[in-house]
Amino acid sequence: MGRINNSVVPSDDEILSKRGYKLDRVLGEGSYSKVKSALWKKPGSNETLQVAIKIINRTTAPQDFIERFWPRERDLMEVLQHDNVIQMFDIFSEANKIYMSLERATHGDLLDYVQLKGRLGEQETHKYFSEMCNGIKYLHGLQIVHRDLKCENMLLTAQNSIKIADFGFARKMSKSEISKTFCGSAAYAAPEVLRGVPYEGTSSDIWSLGVILFIMACALMPFRDTSLSKILKDQKNTPNFPEKHKLNKRYCHLVTNILRYDLKKRFSLQDILHHDWLTTIYNKPRPDPSVSSTDSGIESD
Ligand code: ATP
């Protein structure tokens, strides 16, 4: 219990325990939120769920965020229900704070995983990428563009599945609608987003998926310079695949066609889903090359 201007403010623990939550540790921090893990005993049920509670303080977050971005995130999360998208269970506001109870991904994010493990094997890259594509297909089918796809927003579950998280920049956009807002991280942002020209959201999400696909198999950023002008220059060229990894040519073909500077030439989600790298081993599990003692990455054809 805290005290501000002589009024008693209940703590997060007190507010949440009334609703059946038992707060645990901090999982992470966003720009305007803190995310904590908790166990939630659903009212009227014996089920106990592992959840992540996103806590937003109305008094410290910028007005723009509270009035525009956060309500959009809330409205989108309320309808989302897909195996590869983090689900929202509950949302409420008390004592100047907003509490979002989310399905918890217990195995961290993809960036930490790649940093810990090094580049991923072909089967693992393929599995995660397929799951991301399934999640994005669902979102784009609802005309929702995420606009901040990056490894940090790809969470991993105990069942080793991908869950797309963080809908802070996401919005509903019809096919013909264009946006000019710069969203997301420069290293994952499509050229049209970085250049500040009007863009159509689904193809910029596709670009970010290409960056993630490159990172998974190479453990490198495809455009890794710190200066914006250098990133913009490099984005005009085919990404540099590290030769020593002898990457599968069909994998390189897919990445190259996703990371097309020219929007007219950039693969669509349909092109990706029908690409042979994705379809040929889609239903045919192969031994994971990462168990080989010589090389943990994608092999050449
Ligand atoms: P940013 O300002 O970076 O966009 P944010 O305020 O939108 O962040 P999130 O990215 O949603 O906040 O969450 C911050 C961190 O909390 C994440 O990087 C992740 O580590 C953790 N986190 C968020 N949601 C979950 C979840 N559902 N399960 C497990 N961990 C989570």
mmCIF file of C-alpha atoms and ligand atoms in Angstrom:
data_model
loop_
_atom_site.group_PDB
_atom_site.id
_atom_site.type_symbol
_atom_site.label_atom_id
_atom_site.label_comp_id
_atom_site.label_asym_id
_atom_site.label_seq_id
_atom_site.Cartn_x
_atom_site.Cartn_y
_atom_site.Cartn_z
ATOM 1 C CA MET A 1 0.000 0.000 0.000
ATOM 2 C CA GLY A 2 1.458 3.437 -0.965
ATOM 3 C CA ARG A 3 0.363 6.975 -0.089
ATOM 4 C CA ILE A 4 0.136 9.829 -2.611
ATOM 5 C CA ASN A 5 -1.317 13.209 -1.563
ATOM 6 C CA ASN A 6 -2.778 11.592 1.535
ATOM 7 C CA SER A 7 -4.803 9.105 -0.498
ATOM 8 C CA VAL A 8 -3.992 5.462 -0.073
ATOM 9 C CA VAL A 9 -2.957 3.737 -3.301
ATOM 10 C CA PRO A 10 -3.197 -0.039 -3.347
ATOM 11 C CA SER A 11 -0.129 -1.907 -4.590
ATOM 12 C CA ASP A 12 -0.106 -4.072 -7.739
ATOM 13 C CA ASP A 13 -0.090 -7.151 -5.505
ATOM 14 C CA GLU A 14 -3.217 -5.997 -3.668
ATOM 15 C CA ILE A 15 -5.089 -5.044 -6.837
ATOM 16 C CA LEU A 16 -4.203 -8.248 -8.615
ATOM 17 C CA SER A 17 -4.721 -10.658 -5.731
ATOM 18 C CA LYS A 18 -8.365 -9.531 -5.464
ATOM 19 C CA ARG A 19 -8.797 -10.895 -8.988
ATOM 20 C CA GLY A 20 -7.085 -14.216 -8.347
ATOM 21 C CA TYR A 21 -3.553 -13.312 -9.518
ATOM 22 C CA LYS A 22 -0.391 -14.161 -7.598
ATOM 23 C CA LEU A 23 2.378 -11.898 -8.868
ATOM 24 C CA ASP A 24 5.865 -13.246 -9.361
ATOM 25 C CA ARG A 25 8.968 -11.750 -11.018
ATOM 26 C CA VAL A 26 9.492 -9.027 -13.632
ATOM 27 C CA LEU A 27 9.663 -10.500 -17.136
ATOM 28 C CA GLY A 28 10.610 -7.410 -19.038
ATOM 29 C CA GLU A 29 10.078 -3.733 -19.525
ATOM 30 C CA GLY A 30 8.643 -1.939 -22.490
ATOM 31 C CA SER A 31 8.869 1.784 -23.168
ATOM 32 C CA TYR A 32 5.799 2.576 -21.045
ATOM 33 C CA SER A 33 5.022 -0.681 -19.329
ATOM 34 C CA LYS A 34 6.339 -3.264 -16.962
ATOM 35 C CA VAL A 35 5.577 -6.926 -17.583
ATOM 36 C CA LYS A 36 5.425 -9.344 -14.640
ATOM 37 C CA SER A 37 4.750 -13.056 -14.468
ATOM 38 C CA ALA A 38 1.833 -14.300 -12.396
ATOM 39 C CA LEU A 39 -0.293 -17.316 -11.700
ATOM 40 C CA TRP A 40 -3.981 -16.783 -12.300
ATOM 41 C CA LYS A 41 -6.692 -18.857 -10.763
ATOM 42 C CA LYS A 42 -9.574 -18.164 -13.093
ATOM 43 C CA PRO A 43 -12.705 -17.191 -11.164
ATOM 44 C CA GLY A 44 -15.170 -20.061 -10.960
ATOM 45 C CA SER A 45 -12.656 -22.601 -12.234
ATOM 46 C CA ASN A 46 -9.999 -24.874 -10.779
ATOM 47 C CA GLU A 47 -7.632 -24.042 -13.597
ATOM 48 C CA THR A 48 -4.455 -22.084 -12.791
ATOM 49 C CA LEU A 49 -2.825 -20.339 -15.736
ATOM 50 C CA GLN A 50 0.662 -18.921 -16.162
ATOM 51 C CA VAL A 51 0.137 -15.360 -17.318
ATOM 52 C CA ALA A 52 2.110 -12.227 -18.076
ATOM 53 C CA ILE A 53 0.671 -9.021 -16.652
ATOM 54 C CA LYS A 54 1.454 -5.895 -18.615
ATOM 55 C CA ILE A 55 1.143 -2.900 -16.285
ATOM 56 C CA ILE A 56 0.844 0.571 -17.764
ATOM 57 C CA ASN A 57 0.947 3.619 -15.512
ATOM 58 C CA ARG A 58 -1.452 6.249 -16.875
ATOM 59 C CA THR A 59 0.294 9.050 -15.007
ATOM 60 C CA THR A 60 3.774 8.457 -16.434
ATOM 61 C CA ALA A 61 3.025 7.259 -19.982
ATOM 62 C CA PRO A 62 2.772 9.991 -22.656
ATOM 63 C CA GLN A 63 -0.705 11.298 -23.458
ATOM 64 C CA ASP A 64 -0.425 10.167 -27.080
ATOM 65 C CA PHE A 65 0.260 6.626 -25.922
ATOM 66 C CA ILE A 66 -2.652 6.578 -23.460
ATOM 67 C CA GLU A 67 -5.145 8.170 -25.845
ATOM 68 C CA ARG A 68 -4.148 6.667 -29.182
ATOM 69 C CA PHE A 69 -1.729 3.736 -29.187
ATOM 70 C CA TRP A 70 -2.786 1.836 -26.103
ATOM 71 C CA PRO A 71 -6.573 1.764 -26.845
ATOM 72 C CA ARG A 72 -5.719 0.465 -30.308
ATOM 73 C CA GLU A 73 -3.586 -2.329 -28.817
ATOM 74 C CA ARG A 74 -6.401 -3.190 -26.378
ATOM 75 C CA ASP A 75 -9.088 -3.271 -29.097
ATOM 76 C CA LEU A 76 -6.981 -5.512 -31.323
ATOM 77 C CA MET A 77 -5.922 -7.859 -28.537
ATOM 78 C CA GLU A 78 -9.539 -8.329 -27.505
ATOM 79 C CA VAL A 79 -10.315 -10.157 -30.748
ATOM 80 C CA LEU A 80 -7.083 -12.050 -31.399
ATOM 81 C CA GLN A 81 -7.183 -15.802 -30.986
ATOM 82 C CA HIS A 82 -4.625 -17.908 -32.815
ATOM 83 C CA ASP A 83 -2.039 -20.556 -31.896
ATOM 84 C CA ASN A 84 0.826 -18.295 -32.963
ATOM 85 C CA VAL A 85 -0.390 -15.043 -31.464
ATOM 86 C CA ILE A 86 -0.274 -14.104 -27.761
ATOM 87 C CA GLN A 87 -3.808 -14.043 -26.407
ATOM 88 C CA MET A 88 -5.234 -11.523 -23.964
ATOM 89 C CA PHE A 89 -7.278 -13.072 -21.130
ATOM 90 C CA ASP A 90 -8.384 -10.077 -19.151
ATOM 91 C CA ILE A 91 -7.999 -6.327 -18.952
ATOM 92 C CA PHE A 92 -8.893 -3.832 -16.251
ATOM 93 C CA SER A 93 -7.934 -0.471 -14.878
ATOM 94 C CA GLU A 94 -7.491 0.569 -11.267
ATOM 95 C CA ALA A 95 -5.618 3.248 -9.316
ATOM 96 C CA ASN A 96 -4.375 4.984 -12.471
ATOM 97 C CA LYS A 97 -2.921 1.794 -13.869
ATOM 98 C CA ILE A 98 -3.990 -0.471 -16.679
ATOM 99 C CA TYR A 99 -3.515 -4.202 -16.249
ATOM 100 C CA MET A 100 -3.479 -6.547 -19.232
ATOM 101 C CA SER A 101 -3.419 -10.242 -18.458
ATOM 102 C CA LEU A 102 -1.781 -12.129 -21.323
ATOM 103 C CA GLU A 103 -1.032 -15.710 -22.164
ATOM 104 C CA ARG A 104 2.545 -16.195 -20.995
ATOM 105 C CA ALA A 105 5.306 -17.491 -23.249
ATOM 106 C CA THR A 106 7.603 -19.154 -20.748
ATOM 107 C CA HIS A 107 10.704 -19.673 -22.905
ATOM 108 C CA GLY A 108 11.772 -16.102 -23.583
ATOM 109 C CA ASP A 109 12.131 -14.365 -26.913
ATOM 110 C CA LEU A 110 13.767 -15.374 -30.188
ATOM 111 C CA LEU A 111 16.552 -12.799 -29.926
ATOM 112 C CA ASP A 112 17.745 -14.161 -26.584
ATOM 113 C CA TYR A 113 17.457 -17.686 -27.955
ATOM 114 C CA VAL A 114 19.585 -16.991 -31.054
ATOM 115 C CA GLN A 115 22.098 -15.024 -28.979
ATOM 116 C CA LEU A 116 22.399 -17.958 -26.592
ATOM 117 C CA LYS A 117 22.389 -20.788 -29.110
ATOM 118 C CA GLY A 118 23.980 -19.229 -32.174
ATOM 119 C CA ARG A 119 22.451 -19.687 -35.592
ATOM 120 C CA LEU A 120 19.605 -22.167 -35.792
ATOM 121 C CA GLY A 121 19.481 -25.379 -37.785
ATOM 122 C CA GLU A 122 17.352 -25.695 -40.907
ATOM 123 C CA GLN A 123 14.541 -27.617 -39.298
ATOM 124 C CA GLU A 124 14.228 -25.199 -36.423
ATOM 125 C CA THR A 125 14.441 -22.132 -38.690
ATOM 126 C CA HIS A 126 11.797 -23.703 -40.899
ATOM 127 C CA LYS A 127 9.484 -24.529 -38.003
ATOM 128 C CA TYR A 128 9.652 -21.098 -36.414
ATOM 129 C CA PHE A 129 9.319 -19.314 -39.742
ATOM 130 C CA SER A 130 6.286 -21.429 -40.725
ATOM 131 C CA GLU A 131 4.646 -20.580 -37.403
ATOM 132 C CA MET A 132 5.356 -16.870 -37.817
ATOM 133 C CA CYS A 133 3.848 -17.008 -41.311
ATOM 134 C CA ASN A 134 0.755 -18.745 -39.928
ATOM 135 C CA GLY A 135 0.357 -16.008 -37.320
ATOM 136 C CA ILE A 136 0.869 -13.246 -39.898
ATOM 137 C CA LYS A 137 -1.534 -14.914 -42.324
ATOM 138 C CA TYR A 138 -4.159 -14.817 -39.587
ATOM 139 C CA LEU A 139 -3.440 -11.165 -38.735
ATOM 140 C CA HIS A 140 -3.324 -9.963 -42.342
ATOM 141 C CA GLY A 141 -6.514 -11.925 -42.982
ATOM 142 C CA LEU A 142 -8.132 -9.700 -40.343
ATOM 143 C CA GLN A 143 -6.497 -6.688 -42.049
ATOM 144 C CA ILE A 144 -4.263 -6.184 -39.043
ATOM 145 C CA VAL A 145 -0.705 -5.099 -39.685
ATOM 146 C CA HIS A 146 1.752 -5.569 -36.829
ATOM 147 C CA ARG A 147 4.359 -2.933 -37.829
ATOM 148 C CA ASP A 148 6.937 -3.984 -35.239
ATOM 149 C CA LEU A 149 7.925 -7.518 -36.141
ATOM 150 C CA LYS A 150 11.347 -8.315 -34.714
ATOM 151 C CA CYS A 151 13.036 -11.184 -32.883
ATOM 152 C CA GLU A 152 12.234 -9.599 -29.485
ATOM 153 C CA ASN A 153 8.523 -9.779 -30.308
ATOM 154 C CA MET A 154 8.622 -13.456 -31.273
ATOM 155 C CA LEU A 155 8.120 -15.277 -27.983
ATOM 156 C CA LEU A 156 8.691 -18.990 -27.371
ATOM 157 C CA THR A 157 6.392 -21.292 -25.437
ATOM 158 C CA ALA A 158 7.213 -24.330 -23.322
ATOM 159 C CA GLN A 159 5.994 -26.397 -26.303
ATOM 160 C CA ASN A 160 8.644 -24.659 -28.468
ATOM 161 C CA SER A 161 6.173 -22.708 -30.551
ATOM 162 C CA ILE A 162 6.281 -19.130 -31.742
ATOM 163 C CA LYS A 163 3.815 -16.580 -30.388
ATOM 164 C CA ILE A 164 3.738 -13.129 -31.942
ATOM 165 C CA ALA A 165 3.593 -10.459 -29.224
ATOM 166 C CA ASP A 166 3.503 -6.695 -28.671
ATOM 167 C CA PHE A 167 0.688 -5.100 -30.643
ATOM 168 C CA GLY A 168 1.685 -1.610 -29.507
ATOM 169 C CA PHE A 169 2.128 -0.359 -33.097
ATOM 170 C CA ALA A 170 -0.366 -2.680 -34.754
ATOM 171 C CA ARG A 171 -3.418 -1.318 -36.483
ATOM 172 C CA LYS A 172 -6.247 -2.327 -38.722
ATOM 173 C CA MET A 173 -5.529 -1.228 -42.283
ATOM 174 C CA SER A 174 -7.605 -2.005 -45.329
ATOM 175 C CA LYS A 175 -5.773 -3.191 -48.447
ATOM 176 C CA SER A 176 -5.812 0.172 -50.151
ATOM 177 C CA GLU A 177 -4.961 2.161 -47.040
ATOM 178 C CA ILE A 178 -1.517 3.640 -46.649
ATOM 179 C CA SER A 179 0.421 4.851 -43.657
ATOM 180 C CA LYS A 180 3.319 7.243 -43.219
ATOM 181 C CA THR A 181 4.041 6.639 -39.562
ATOM 182 C CA PHE A 182 7.490 5.323 -38.790
ATOM 183 C CA CYS A 183 6.998 2.299 -36.556
ATOM 184 C CA GLY A 184 9.299 -0.363 -35.231
ATOM 185 C CA SER A 185 13.067 -0.749 -35.259
ATOM 186 C CA ALA A 186 15.256 0.549 -38.082
ATOM 187 C CA ALA A 187 17.112 -2.742 -38.495
ATOM 188 C CA TYR A 188 13.834 -4.554 -39.264
ATOM 189 C CA ALA A 189 12.040 -1.719 -41.058
ATOM 190 C CA ALA A 190 11.300 -1.896 -44.767
ATOM 191 C CA PRO A 191 12.973 0.688 -47.050
ATOM 192 C CA GLU A 192 9.689 2.515 -47.692
ATOM 193 C CA VAL A 193 9.119 2.842 -43.924
ATOM 194 C CA LEU A 194 12.644 4.133 -43.327
ATOM 195 C CA ARG A 195 12.385 6.562 -46.225
ATOM 196 C CA GLY A 196 9.163 7.981 -44.801
ATOM 197 C CA VAL A 197 7.186 7.470 -47.992
ATOM 198 C CA PRO A 198 3.554 6.315 -47.747
ATOM 199 C CA TYR A 199 3.511 2.544 -47.378
ATOM 200 C CA GLU A 200 1.048 -0.309 -47.340
ATOM 201 C CA GLY A 201 1.456 -2.202 -44.072
ATOM 202 C CA THR A 202 1.371 -5.834 -45.126
ATOM 203 C CA SER A 203 4.471 -5.634 -47.348
ATOM 204 C CA SER A 204 6.446 -3.900 -44.627
ATOM 205 C CA ASP A 205 5.518 -6.736 -42.221
ATOM 206 C CA ILE A 206 6.739 -9.165 -44.900
ATOM 207 C CA TRP A 207 10.085 -7.340 -45.103
ATOM 208 C CA SER A 208 10.514 -7.660 -41.315
ATOM 209 C CA LEU A 209 9.777 -11.398 -41.574
ATOM 210 C CA GLY A 210 12.623 -11.623 -44.119
ATOM 211 C CA VAL A 211 15.003 -9.927 -41.680
ATOM 212 C CA ILE A 212 13.984 -12.406 -38.960
ATOM 213 C CA LEU A 213 14.420 -15.359 -41.352
ATOM 214 C CA PHE A 214 17.949 -14.162 -42.165
ATOM 215 C CA ILE A 215 18.822 -13.710 -38.481
ATOM 216 C CA MET A 216 17.616 -17.188 -37.492
ATOM 217 C CA ALA A 217 19.918 -19.024 -39.909
ATOM 218 C CA CYS A 218 22.879 -16.636 -39.825
ATOM 219 C CA ALA A 219 22.805 -15.182 -36.289
ATOM 220 C CA LEU A 220 23.590 -11.853 -37.983
ATOM 221 C CA MET A 221 21.569 -8.832 -39.009
ATOM 222 C CA PRO A 222 21.245 -8.581 -42.812
ATOM 223 C CA PHE A 223 21.657 -4.803 -42.610
ATOM 224 C CA ARG A 224 23.901 -4.288 -39.698
ATOM 225 C CA ASP A 225 25.301 -0.811 -39.955
ATOM 226 C CA THR A 226 24.425 1.672 -37.273
ATOM 227 C CA SER A 227 23.940 4.565 -39.682
ATOM 228 C CA LEU A 228 20.546 4.955 -41.269
ATOM 229 C CA SER A 229 21.984 6.074 -44.599
ATOM 230 C CA LYS A 230 24.159 2.931 -44.793
ATOM 231 C CA ILE A 231 21.159 0.680 -43.994
ATOM 232 C CA LEU A 232 19.160 2.408 -46.725
ATOM 233 C CA LYS A 233 22.024 1.914 -49.205
ATOM 234 C CA ASP A 234 22.497 -1.761 -48.271
ATOM 235 C CA GLN A 235 18.771 -2.486 -48.530
ATOM 236 C CA LYS A 236 19.050 -1.869 -52.299
ATOM 237 C CA ASN A 237 21.338 -4.892 -52.660
ATOM 238 C CA THR A 238 20.861 -8.608 -52.168
ATOM 239 C CA PRO A 239 21.717 -9.444 -48.541
ATOM 240 C CA ASN A 240 25.190 -10.853 -47.940
ATOM 241 C CA PHE A 241 24.794 -14.459 -46.872
ATOM 242 C CA PRO A 242 27.863 -15.681 -44.958
ATOM 243 C CA GLU A 243 29.581 -18.073 -47.396
ATOM 244 C CA LYS A 244 31.109 -20.258 -44.695
ATOM 245 C CA HIS A 245 27.655 -21.485 -43.681
ATOM 246 C CA LYS A 246 26.945 -22.982 -47.128
ATOM 247 C CA LEU A 247 23.299 -22.056 -46.828
ATOM 248 C CA ASN A 248 20.569 -23.873 -48.723
ATOM 249 C CA LYS A 249 20.114 -22.115 -52.092
ATOM 250 C CA ARG A 250 16.329 -22.259 -51.847
ATOM 251 C CA TYR A 251 16.452 -20.653 -48.405
ATOM 252 C CA CYS A 252 18.660 -17.859 -49.845
ATOM 253 C CA HIS A 253 16.276 -17.488 -52.790
ATOM 254 C CA LEU A 254 13.360 -17.039 -50.395
ATOM 255 C CA VAL A 255 15.141 -14.488 -48.188
ATOM 256 C CA THR A 256 16.405 -12.548 -51.225
ATOM 257 C CA ASN A 257 12.915 -12.277 -52.667
ATOM 258 C CA ILE A 258 11.402 -11.166 -49.386
ATOM 259 C CA LEU A 259 14.096 -8.532 -48.911
ATOM 260 C CA ARG A 260 13.394 -6.846 -52.265
ATOM 261 C CA TYR A 261 13.802 -3.099 -52.177
ATOM 262 C CA ASP A 262 11.383 -2.780 -55.078
ATOM 263 C CA LEU A 263 7.896 -3.316 -53.655
ATOM 264 C CA LYS A 264 6.612 -4.677 -56.956
ATOM 265 C CA LYS A 265 9.200 -7.450 -56.846
ATOM 266 C CA ARG A 266 8.909 -8.240 -53.131
ATOM 267 C CA PHE A 267 7.297 -11.605 -52.334
ATOM 268 C CA SER A 268 3.793 -11.503 -50.948
ATOM 269 C CA LEU A 269 2.733 -13.774 -48.088
ATOM 270 C CA GLN A 270 1.128 -16.073 -50.662
ATOM 271 C CA ASP A 271 4.447 -16.291 -52.564
ATOM 272 C CA ILE A 272 6.205 -17.181 -49.323
ATOM 273 C CA LEU A 273 3.667 -19.819 -48.332
ATOM 274 C CA HIS A 274 4.004 -21.452 -51.767
ATOM 275 C CA HIS A 275 7.782 -21.221 -51.954
ATOM 276 C CA ASP A 276 9.398 -24.648 -52.231
ATOM 277 C CA TRP A 277 11.739 -24.083 -49.266
ATOM 278 C CA LEU A 278 8.681 -23.760 -47.095
ATOM 279 C CA THR A 279 6.502 -26.388 -48.781
ATOM 280 C CA THR A 280 9.009 -29.160 -49.499
ATOM 281 C CA ILE A 281 9.997 -29.810 -45.936
ATOM 282 C CA TYR A 282 6.759 -28.481 -44.479
ATOM 283 C CA ASN A 283 5.183 -31.898 -44.003
ATOM 284 C CA LYS A 284 8.321 -33.941 -44.088
ATOM 285 C CA PRO A 285 10.305 -33.718 -40.861
ATOM 286 C CA ARG A 286 14.013 -34.149 -41.537
ATOM 287 C CA PRO A 287 16.790 -34.798 -39.067
ATOM 288 C CA ASP A 288 17.850 -31.486 -37.570
ATOM 289 C CA PRO A 289 21.275 -30.558 -38.996
ATOM 290 C CA SER A 290 21.978 -28.757 -35.734
ATOM 291 C CA VAL A 291 22.691 -32.105 -34.078
ATOM 292 C CA SER A 292 25.595 -32.650 -36.494
ATOM 293 C CA SER A 293 28.957 -32.078 -34.832
ATOM 294 C CA THR A 294 30.348 -30.135 -37.816
ATOM 295 C CA ASP A 295 27.761 -27.474 -38.530
ATOM 296 C CA SER A 296 24.641 -26.300 -36.778
ATOM 297 C CA GLY A 297 23.165 -24.298 -39.638
ATOM 298 C CA ILE A 298 21.376 -24.681 -42.938
ATOM 299 C CA GLU A 299 23.236 -26.849 -45.437
ATOM 300 C CA SER A 300 23.536 -26.170 -49.147
ATOM 301 C CA ASP A 301 21.466 -28.162 -51.654
HETATM 302 P P1 ATP B 1 8.184 -1.824 -26.381
HETATM 303 O O1 ATP B 1 8.094 -0.491 -25.781
HETATM 304 O O2 ATP B 1 9.600 -2.348 -26.474
HETATM 305 O O3 ATP B 1 7.419 -1.977 -27.651
HETATM 306 P P2 ATP B 1 6.070 -2.881 -24.765
HETATM 307 O O4 ATP B 1 5.804 -1.803 -23.790
HETATM 308 O O5 ATP B 1 5.093 -3.008 -25.861
HETATM 309 O O6 ATP B 1 7.549 -2.839 -25.341
HETATM 310 P P3 ATP B 1 6.273 -5.662 -24.551
HETATM 311 O O7 ATP B 1 7.302 -5.730 -25.644
HETATM 312 O O8 ATP B 1 4.941 -6.177 -24.865
HETATM 313 O O9 ATP B 1 6.144 -4.224 -23.967
HETATM 314 O O10 ATP B 1 6.878 -6.420 -23.312
HETATM 315 C C1 ATP B 1 8.145 -6.124 -22.743
HETATM 316 C C2 ATP B 1 8.861 -7.440 -22.423
HETATM 317 O O11 ATP B 1 8.071 -8.223 -21.531
HETATM 318 C C3 ATP B 1 9.092 -8.339 -23.625
HETATM 319 O O12 ATP B 1 10.315 -8.048 -24.263
HETATM 320 C C4 ATP B 1 9.105 -9.732 -23.003
HETATM 321 O O13 ATP B 1 10.386 -10.016 -22.489
HETATM 322 C C5 ATP B 1 8.144 -9.603 -21.847
HETATM 323 N N1 ATP B 1 6.812 -10.103 -22.236
HETATM 324 C C6 ATP B 1 5.809 -9.380 -22.787
HETATM 325 N N2 ATP B 1 4.714 -10.123 -23.005
HETATM 326 C C7 ATP B 1 5.029 -11.365 -22.593
HETATM 327 C C8 ATP B 1 4.324 -12.625 -22.569
HETATM 328 N N3 ATP B 1 3.072 -12.707 -23.015
HETATM 329 N N4 ATP B 1 4.958 -13.700 -22.087
HETATM 330 C C9 ATP B 1 6.232 -13.613 -21.633
HETATM 331 N N5 ATP B 1 6.951 -12.476 -21.629
HETATM 332 C C10 ATP B 1 6.375 -11.362 -22.090
#
